[in-house]
Amino acid sequence: MEDISDIERHIPHCSRTRGSILLTTQNPNFRKLNDAFYKLRISSFDQQASVEMLFKYLERQPVNDTEHSAAAEMTDFFGGLPIAIATIAGAIKEAQSSPMKFLPTIKNSSNSSNFLKSNSEVAGYEKSLDQVFKIALDELNAHDEDARKLINVLAFLNPDAIPESILLAAPQESTVTFLRDQHKSLQWSIILELSRERDQRWGVYQQAFVLLRRGLPMSSPFQQPEPQKWSGFQELSPQVLSLRNHCLWPKPPVDFPTDFAQMLGDLGTYMWHAGLMNDGAEALGTAEEILDDRGASTTEGLRSDILANLGALSGFSGVSERRESMKRREKALRIRETKIEETSETRLTREDYIRRMNSESDLAFGYLQEERFDDIKHIIERCLRAYRSWGDEDEWPFEYAKYYYLRSFVLASESSYTEALQDSKHALSLISKAAGAQHGMTQLWKFGLANLHYHNKDLQQALTLNKEVLDVRKNICGDFNNFTLESYSTYGALLYYNGRENEADECFQTCLQRRKRGQWEREGVARAQYRHHLVLKRLGKYDDATKVLKDARLARDQLLKENEDYLQYDEDRDELEIFDQICSMWAGRFTGKIARMQKPAAERLG
């Protein structure tokens, strides 16, 4: 275990039994989870236990005292480390050898006498394992070159979730037996070795790329939700991201070709639908750099796709990325408009026009973050005329869903709540048809509907819908996802409105604790802290409330300083409003222009 936060939520706070939980790690500096948390230093195996373990893996007993002595000498080289012994036993078994025959190989291995000579306990451990892995891999290469090649490829992937489909797609799979859950020390040993062999590293990249490209779906040119492809993206996107990371580091990085930019671009729509904002932005940023390095045209279609998805991803991040998000949306629109202007009408396709209108609606979603409802209104009416020329709602449910979703907020800004709710419900129906009831985009639309119910004074329906969204997001996005954490914050605020302070406190404690290992932007964290301090005050926990409020205001002031020419703090307004304004509209707002038009009946936060 590398990070105690990975399992912290699974540790019970109290127990009526006398049982214990055993955690193993190389990190001696873990903080105590509770008063009953004890650290036990575990030593390596002694010689007798090491020899017994070696022969247990070999599934036999030593044939004589000479073989036993050879095994003892061999395990002494590895300091009694269980993983080292298991690895060498596997190499002996694969080579159909014996400890006596294998011992000279170990003795002749470079630096074998320096295995454990290190001032750092962990460094010595890693150094010993690295040498063991080298011996085992060299032997594997001598006896089964195809197996060694596959292990090289798999080292570039994510060892926690390598899908069976990759193994089945590998060439010469009948000759390969591979333990999918690689030890990470082995993975890094291989990666570092390959980093010193540029041509070999390039060859491994190509093999990994072919395996992933074969399985990764191609994304829609219209950035539409594609529920039938969700499982494919969910399964292979961690592998694509791992390939990217291991090709960028250690330096020098692999010189990526344009087709890898296309593969990263295919992740874009899925990434923002799944709430993987940071990973998505990094992947698409690399894709854009590849196009620049390869001298790709600035008006190339793939570039506009990357910009459009980067604009969407950064749009979720709040004020710190809002300007950059708008620049990317505008640039994508210009690229697509330029293509139409510079291409003869006979060569233009419906796809060209659809992609141009998609960029227009993307711009409207950008304006939504700034509550520029008049600008949104003009854009969506143009979009609606285009949609009607293509076909009806049954043929283009996602496009019409975007129209009705945006119009619902325009109507709410005009205090036309009955019509706004009708449009929002119709948008939810259309997105459910396009994406499915459990899709990430469907949950975004439902989250927006819940926000309008709040503004329409229907707190109970807002609470119900937000709880439904939270439950689905935990299931499809995970407990530490940006969307899930934001749902906890909003649900906690609504519980507070409904006088359920203890439940609200639990929600805020959950999201603020989990954000330590999640990908929640600063803006969302600051607002959750501000909301939480109000809950704590009502519960009479004044010292805790003061501390949380201090943290929230420090983050708010830093964000205002960084964006002082873009977002002003009006001290005459409710303090919550500035926390809402720094957050993305996708995260919901209980204040702002819509709230000022018609104040909700419930007590405002603060």
mmCIF file with all atom_site columns, N, CA, C and O in Angstrom, residues 191-226:
data_model
loop_
_atom_site.group_PDB
_atom_site.id
_atom_site.type_symbol
_atom_site.label_atom_id
_atom_site.label_alt_id
_atom_site.label_comp_id
_atom_site.label_asym_id
_atom_site.label_entity_id
_atom_site.label_seq_id
_atom_site.pdbx_PDB_ins_code
_atom_site.Cartn_x
_atom_site.Cartn_y
_atom_site.Cartn_z
_atom_site.occupancy
_atom_site.B_iso_or_equiv
_atom_site.pdbx_formal_charge
_atom_site.auth_seq_id
_atom_site.auth_comp_id
_atom_site.auth_asym_id
_atom_site.auth_atom_id
_atom_site.pdbx_PDB_model_num
ATOM 1   N N  . ILE A 1 191 ? 10.693  -0.106 -17.114 1.00 0.00 ? 191 ILE A N  1
ATOM 2   C CA . ILE A 1 191 ? 10.576  1.218  -17.737 1.00 0.00 ? 191 ILE A CA 1
ATOM 3   C C  . ILE A 1 191 ? 11.922  1.940  -17.738 1.00 0.00 ? 191 ILE A C  1
ATOM 4   O O  . ILE A 1 191 ? 12.324  2.555  -18.740 1.00 0.00 ? 191 ILE A O  1
ATOM 5   N N  . LEU A 1 192 ? 12.633  1.881  -16.627 1.00 0.00 ? 192 LEU A N  1
ATOM 6   C CA . LEU A 1 192 ? 13.938  2.534  -16.551 1.00 0.00 ? 192 LEU A CA 1
ATOM 7   C C  . LEU A 1 192 ? 14.938  1.880  -17.495 1.00 0.00 ? 192 LEU A C  1
ATOM 8   O O  . LEU A 1 192 ? 15.754  2.549  -18.133 1.00 0.00 ? 192 LEU A O  1
ATOM 9   N N  . GLU A 1 193 ? 14.881  0.565  -17.603 1.00 0.00 ? 193 GLU A N  1
ATOM 10  C CA . GLU A 1 193 ? 15.777  -0.143 -18.518 1.00 0.00 ? 193 GLU A CA 1
ATOM 11  C C  . GLU A 1 193 ? 15.511  0.282  -19.958 1.00 0.00 ? 193 GLU A C  1
ATOM 12  O O  . GLU A 1 193 ? 16.443  0.569  -20.732 1.00 0.00 ? 193 GLU A O  1
ATOM 13  N N  . LEU A 1 194 ? 14.226  0.346  -20.336 1.00 0.00 ? 194 LEU A N  1
ATOM 14  C CA . LEU A 1 194 ? 13.867  0.720  -21.709 1.00 0.00 ? 194 LEU A CA 1
ATOM 15  C C  . LEU A 1 194 ? 14.195  2.176  -22.014 1.00 0.00 ? 194 LEU A C  1
ATOM 16  O O  . LEU A 1 194 ? 14.453  2.534  -23.161 1.00 0.00 ? 194 LEU A O  1
ATOM 17  N N  . SER A 1 195 ? 14.177  3.034  -20.978 1.00 0.00 ? 195 SER A N  1
ATOM 18  C CA . SER A 1 195 ? 14.479  4.451  -21.210 1.00 0.00 ? 195 SER A CA 1
ATOM 19  C C  . SER A 1 195 ? 15.913  4.658  -21.686 1.00 0.00 ? 195 SER A C  1
ATOM 20  O O  . SER A 1 195 ? 16.239  5.687  -22.271 1.00 0.00 ? 195 SER A O  1
ATOM 21  N N  . ARG A 1 196 ? 16.767  3.665  -21.434 1.00 0.00 ? 196 ARG A N  1
ATOM 22  C CA . ARG A 1 196 ? 18.160  3.762  -21.862 1.00 0.00 ? 196 ARG A CA 1
ATOM 23  C C  . ARG A 1 196 ? 18.384  3.176  -23.256 1.00 0.00 ? 196 ARG A C  1
ATOM 24  O O  . ARG A 1 196 ? 19.486  3.242  -23.796 1.00 0.00 ? 196 ARG A O  1
ATOM 25  N N  . GLU A 1 197 ? 17.324  2.577  -23.821 1.00 0.00 ? 197 GLU A N  1
ATOM 26  C CA . GLU A 1 197 ? 17.399  1.975  -25.159 1.00 0.00 ? 197 GLU A CA 1
ATOM 27  C C  . GLU A 1 197 ? 16.323  2.611  -26.035 1.00 0.00 ? 197 GLU A C  1
ATOM 28  O O  . GLU A 1 197 ? 15.195  2.135  -26.096 1.00 0.00 ? 197 GLU A O  1
ATOM 29  N N  . ARG A 1 198 ? 16.666  3.706  -26.704 1.00 0.00 ? 198 ARG A N  1
ATOM 30  C CA . ARG A 1 198 ? 15.666  4.516  -27.412 1.00 0.00 ? 198 ARG A CA 1
ATOM 31  C C  . ARG A 1 198 ? 14.910  3.709  -28.467 1.00 0.00 ? 198 ARG A C  1
ATOM 32  O O  . ARG A 1 198 ? 13.679  3.775  -28.539 1.00 0.00 ? 198 ARG A O  1
ATOM 33  N N  . ASP A 1 199 ? 15.621  2.948  -29.282 1.00 0.00 ? 199 ASP A N  1
ATOM 34  C CA . ASP A 1 199 ? 14.959  2.197  -30.352 1.00 0.00 ? 199 ASP A CA 1
ATOM 35  C C  . ASP A 1 199 ? 14.031  1.127  -29.788 1.00 0.00 ? 199 ASP A C  1
ATOM 36  O O  . ASP A 1 199 ? 12.925  0.912  -30.291 1.00 0.00 ? 199 ASP A O  1
ATOM 37  N N  . GLN A 1 200 ? 14.506  0.457  -28.749 1.00 0.00 ? 200 GLN A N  1
ATOM 38  C CA . GLN A 1 200 ? 13.673  -0.587 -28.147 1.00 0.00 ? 200 GLN A CA 1
ATOM 39  C C  . GLN A 1 200 ? 12.438  0.027  -27.487 1.00 0.00 ? 200 GLN A C  1
ATOM 40  O O  . GLN A 1 200 ? 11.337  -0.522 -27.575 1.00 0.00 ? 200 GLN A O  1
ATOM 41  N N  . ARG A 1 201 ? 12.615  1.171  -26.840 1.00 0.00 ? 201 ARG A N  1
ATOM 42  C CA . ARG A 1 201 ? 11.485  1.853  -26.213 1.00 0.00 ? 201 ARG A CA 1
ATOM 43  C C  . ARG A 1 201 ? 10.455  2.256  -27.263 1.00 0.00 ? 201 ARG A C  1
ATOM 44  O O  . ARG A 1 201 ? 9.247   2.117  -27.043 1.00 0.00 ? 201 ARG A O  1
ATOM 45  N N  . TRP A 1 202 ? 10.925  2.734  -28.411 1.00 0.00 ? 202 TRP A N  1
ATOM 46  C CA . TRP A 1 202 ? 10.026  3.114  -29.496 1.00 0.00 ? 202 TRP A CA 1
ATOM 47  C C  . TRP A 1 202 ? 9.250   1.896  -29.996 1.00 0.00 ? 202 TRP A C  1
ATOM 48  O O  . TRP A 1 202 ? 8.041   1.970  -30.247 1.00 0.00 ? 202 TRP A O  1
ATOM 49  N N  . GLY A 1 203 ? 9.928   0.770  -30.108 1.00 0.00 ? 203 GLY A N  1
ATOM 50  C CA . GLY A 1 203 ? 9.262   -0.444 -30.556 1.00 0.00 ? 203 GLY A CA 1
ATOM 51  C C  . GLY A 1 203 ? 8.196   -0.905 -29.581 1.00 0.00 ? 203 GLY A C  1
ATOM 52  O O  . GLY A 1 203 ? 7.102   -1.351 -29.989 1.00 0.00 ? 203 GLY A O  1
ATOM 53  N N  . VAL A 1 204 ? 8.487   -0.795 -28.282 1.00 0.00 ? 204 VAL A N  1
ATOM 54  C CA . VAL A 1 204 ? 7.505   -1.172 -27.269 1.00 0.00 ? 204 VAL A CA 1
ATOM 55  C C  . VAL A 1 204 ? 6.299   -0.237 -27.326 1.00 0.00 ? 204 VAL A C  1
ATOM 56  O O  . VAL A 1 204 ? 5.147   -0.672 -27.228 1.00 0.00 ? 204 VAL A O  1
ATOM 57  N N  . TYR A 1 205 ? 6.567   1.068  -27.489 1.00 0.00 ? 205 TYR A N  1
ATOM 58  C CA . TYR A 1 205 ? 5.461   2.024  -27.633 1.00 0.00 ? 205 TYR A CA 1
ATOM 59  C C  . TYR A 1 205 ? 4.550   1.620  -28.799 1.00 0.00 ? 205 TYR A C  1
ATOM 60  O O  . TYR A 1 205 ? 3.315   1.613  -28.674 1.00 0.00 ? 205 TYR A O  1
ATOM 61  N N  . GLN A 1 206 ? 5.133   1.294  -29.943 1.00 0.00 ? 206 GLN A N  1
ATOM 62  C CA . GLN A 1 206 ? 4.344   0.941  -31.118 1.00 0.00 ? 206 GLN A CA 1
ATOM 63  C C  . GLN A 1 206 ? 3.474   -0.279 -30.862 1.00 0.00 ? 206 GLN A C  1
ATOM 64  O O  . GLN A 1 206 ? 2.304   -0.322 -31.263 1.00 0.00 ? 206 GLN A O  1
ATOM 65  N N  . GLN A 1 207 ? 4.045   -1.292 -30.176 1.00 0.00 ? 207 GLN A N  1
ATOM 66  C CA . GLN A 1 207 ? 3.263   -2.485 -29.869 1.00 0.00 ? 207 GLN A CA 1
ATOM 67  C C  . GLN A 1 207 ? 2.107   -2.159 -28.931 1.00 0.00 ? 207 GLN A C  1
ATOM 68  O O  . GLN A 1 207 ? 0.987   -2.627 -29.129 1.00 0.00 ? 207 GLN A O  1
ATOM 69  N N  . ALA A 1 208 ? 2.388   -1.357 -27.905 1.00 0.00 ? 208 ALA A N  1
ATOM 70  C CA . ALA A 1 208 ? 1.338   -0.976 -26.959 1.00 0.00 ? 208 ALA A CA 1
ATOM 71  C C  . ALA A 1 208 ? 0.258   -0.159 -27.658 1.00 0.00 ? 208 ALA A C  1
ATOM 72  O O  . ALA A 1 208 ? -0.941  -0.346 -27.406 1.00 0.00 ? 208 ALA A O  1
ATOM 73  N N  . PHE A 1 209 ? 0.695   0.742  -28.535 1.00 0.00 ? 209 PHE A N  1
ATOM 74  C CA . PHE A 1 209 ? -0.276  1.577  -29.261 1.00 0.00 ? 209 PHE A CA 1
ATOM 75  C C  . PHE A 1 209 ? -1.218  0.710  -30.099 1.00 0.00 ? 209 PHE A C  1
ATOM 76  O O  . PHE A 1 209 ? -2.434  0.922  -30.098 1.00 0.00 ? 209 PHE A O  1
ATOM 77  N N  . VAL A 1 210 ? -0.666  -0.258 -30.822 1.00 0.00 ? 210 VAL A N  1
ATOM 78  C CA . VAL A 1 210 ? -1.493  -1.115 -31.674 1.00 0.00 ? 210 VAL A CA 1
ATOM 79  C C  . VAL A 1 210 ? -2.520  -1.874 -30.839 1.00 0.00 ? 210 VAL A C  1
ATOM 80  O O  . VAL A 1 210 ? -3.696  -1.966 -31.210 1.00 0.00 ? 210 VAL A O  1
ATOM 81  N N  . LEU A 1 211 ? -2.102  -2.414 -29.686 1.00 0.00 ? 211 LEU A N  1
ATOM 82  C CA . LEU A 1 211 ? -3.022  -3.149 -28.827 1.00 0.00 ? 211 LEU A CA 1
ATOM 83  C C  . LEU A 1 211 ? -4.157  -2.253 -28.330 1.00 0.00 ? 211 LEU A C  1
ATOM 84  O O  . LEU A 1 211 ? -5.324  -2.653 -28.320 1.00 0.00 ? 211 LEU A O  1
ATOM 85  N N  . LEU A 1 212 ? -3.810  -1.020 -27.928 1.00 0.00 ? 212 LEU A N  1
ATOM 86  C CA . LEU A 1 212 ? -4.829  -0.114 -27.393 1.00 0.00 ? 212 LEU A CA 1
ATOM 87  C C  . LEU A 1 212 ? -5.726  0.445  -28.492 1.00 0.00 ? 212 LEU A C  1
ATOM 88  O O  . LEU A 1 212 ? -6.947  0.556  -28.315 1.00 0.00 ? 212 LEU A O  1
ATOM 89  N N  . ARG A 1 213 ? -5.135  0.791  -29.622 1.00 0.00 ? 213 ARG A N  1
ATOM 90  C CA . ARG A 1 213 ? -5.936  1.341  -30.721 1.00 0.00 ? 213 ARG A CA 1
ATOM 91  C C  . ARG A 1 213 ? -6.953  0.327  -31.227 1.00 0.00 ? 213 ARG A C  1
ATOM 92  O O  . ARG A 1 213 ? -8.067  0.690  -31.624 1.00 0.00 ? 213 ARG A O  1
ATOM 93  N N  . ARG A 1 214 ? -6.567  -0.944 -31.163 1.00 0.00 ? 214 ARG A N  1
ATOM 94  C CA . ARG A 1 214 ? -7.460  -2.006 -31.615 1.00 0.00 ? 214 ARG A CA 1
ATOM 95  C C  . ARG A 1 214 ? -8.724  -2.079 -30.752 1.00 0.00 ? 214 ARG A C  1
ATOM 96  O O  . ARG A 1 214 ? -9.800  -2.403 -31.229 1.00 0.00 ? 214 ARG A O  1
ATOM 97  N N  . GLY A 1 215 ? -8.583  -1.755 -29.466 1.00 0.00 ? 215 GLY A N  1
ATOM 98  C CA . GLY A 1 215 ? -9.724  -1.887 -28.569 1.00 0.00 ? 215 GLY A CA 1
ATOM 99  C C  . GLY A 1 215 ? -10.432 -0.586 -28.239 1.00 0.00 ? 215 GLY A C  1
ATOM 100 O O  . GLY A 1 215 ? -11.622 -0.599 -27.893 1.00 0.00 ? 215 GLY A O  1
ATOM 101 N N  . LEU A 1 216 ? -9.716  0.555  -28.306 1.00 0.00 ? 216 LEU A N  1
ATOM 102 C CA . LEU A 1 216 ? -10.320 1.827  -27.899 1.00 0.00 ? 216 LEU A CA 1
ATOM 103 C C  . LEU A 1 216 ? -11.299 2.314  -28.955 1.00 0.00 ? 216 LEU A C  1
ATOM 104 O O  . LEU A 1 216 ? -10.945 2.411  -30.135 1.00 0.00 ? 216 LEU A O  1
ATOM 105 N N  . PRO A 1 217 ? -12.530 2.659  -28.563 1.00 0.00 ? 217 PRO A N  1
ATOM 106 C CA . PRO A 1 217 ? -13.498 3.148  -29.552 1.00 0.00 ? 217 PRO A CA 1
ATOM 107 C C  . PRO A 1 217 ? -13.066 4.481  -30.164 1.00 0.00 ? 217 PRO A C  1
ATOM 108 O O  . PRO A 1 217 ? -12.338 5.259  -29.548 1.00 0.00 ? 217 PRO A O  1
ATOM 109 N N  . MET A 1 218 ? -13.532 4.732  -31.378 1.00 0.00 ? 218 MET A N  1
ATOM 110 C CA . MET A 1 218 ? -13.376 6.048  -31.993 1.00 0.00 ? 218 MET A CA 1
ATOM 111 C C  . MET A 1 218 ? -14.536 6.921  -31.520 1.00 0.00 ? 218 MET A C  1
ATOM 112 O O  . MET A 1 218 ? -15.686 6.488  -31.503 1.00 0.00 ? 218 MET A O  1
ATOM 113 N N  . SER A 1 219 ? -14.243 8.144  -31.127 1.00 0.00 ? 219 SER A N  1
ATOM 114 C CA . SER A 1 219 ? -15.299 9.002  -30.591 1.00 0.00 ? 219 SER A CA 1
ATOM 115 C C  . SER A 1 219 ? -16.087 9.670  -31.705 1.00 0.00 ? 219 SER A C  1
ATOM 116 O O  . SER A 1 219 ? -15.612 9.814  -32.825 1.00 0.00 ? 219 SER A O  1
ATOM 117 N N  . SER A 1 220 ? -17.286 10.100 -31.375 1.00 0.00 ? 220 SER A N  1
ATOM 118 C CA . SER A 1 220 ? -18.162 10.776 -32.330 1.00 0.00 ? 220 SER A CA 1
ATOM 119 C C  . SER A 1 220 ? -17.558 12.106 -32.763 1.00 0.00 ? 220 SER A C  1
ATOM 120 O O  . SER A 1 220 ? -17.018 12.846 -31.930 1.00 0.00 ? 220 SER A O  1
ATOM 121 N N  . PRO A 1 221 ? -17.631 12.464 -34.046 1.00 0.00 ? 221 PRO A N  1
ATOM 122 C CA . PRO A 1 221 ? -17.129 13.769 -34.490 1.00 0.00 ? 221 PRO A CA 1
ATOM 123 C C  . PRO A 1 221 ? -17.985 14.920 -33.962 1.00 0.00 ? 221 PRO A C  1
ATOM 124 O O  . PRO A 1 221 ? -17.616 16.080 -34.091 1.00 0.00 ? 221 PRO A O  1
ATOM 125 N N  . PHE A 1 222 ? -19.140 14.575 -33.356 1.00 0.00 ? 222 PHE A N  1
ATOM 126 C CA . PHE A 1 222 ? -20.060 15.608 -32.853 1.00 0.00 ? 222 PHE A CA 1
ATOM 127 C C  . PHE A 1 222 ? -20.000 15.748 -31.330 1.00 0.00 ? 222 PHE A C  1
ATOM 128 O O  . PHE A 1 222 ? -20.847 16.417 -30.742 1.00 0.00 ? 222 PHE A O  1
ATOM 129 N N  . GLN A 1 223 ? -19.005 15.089 -30.673 1.00 0.00 ? 223 GLN A N  1
ATOM 130 C CA . GLN A 1 223 ? -18.886 15.139 -29.208 1.00 0.00 ? 223 GLN A CA 1
ATOM 131 C C  . GLN A 1 223 ? -20.180 14.722 -28.505 1.00 0.00 ? 223 GLN A C  1
ATOM 132 O O  . GLN A 1 223 ? -20.587 15.312 -27.510 1.00 0.00 ? 223 GLN A O  1
ATOM 133 N N  . GLN A 1 224 ? -20.837 13.735 -29.057 1.00 0.00 ? 224 GLN A N  1
ATOM 134 C CA . GLN A 1 224 ? -22.077 13.241 -28.476 1.00 0.00 ? 224 GLN A CA 1
ATOM 135 C C  . GLN A 1 224 ? -21.804 12.144 -27.454 1.00 0.00 ? 224 GLN A C  1
ATOM 136 O O  . GLN A 1 224 ? -20.814 11.430 -27.549 1.00 0.00 ? 224 GLN A O  1
ATOM 137 N N  . PRO A 1 225 ? -22.701 11.976 -26.467 1.00 0.00 ? 225 PRO A N  1
ATOM 138 C CA . PRO A 1 225 ? -22.567 10.824 -25.568 1.00 0.00 ? 225 PRO A CA 1
ATOM 139 C C  . PRO A 1 225 ? -22.865 9.552  -26.350 1.00 0.00 ? 225 PRO A C  1
ATOM 140 O O  . PRO A 1 225 ? -23.804 9.507  -27.146 1.00 0.00 ? 225 PRO A O  1
ATOM 141 N N  . GLU A 1 226 ? -22.053 8.544  -26.145 1.00 0.00 ? 226 GLU A N  1
ATOM 142 C CA . GLU A 1 226 ? -22.223 7.278  -26.861 1.00 0.00 ? 226 GLU A CA 1
ATOM 143 C C  . GLU A 1 226 ? -22.220 6.147  -25.839 1.00 0.00 ? 226 GLU A C  1
ATOM 144 O O  . GLU A 1 226 ? -21.175 5.558  -25.551 1.00 0.00 ? 226 GLU A O  1
#
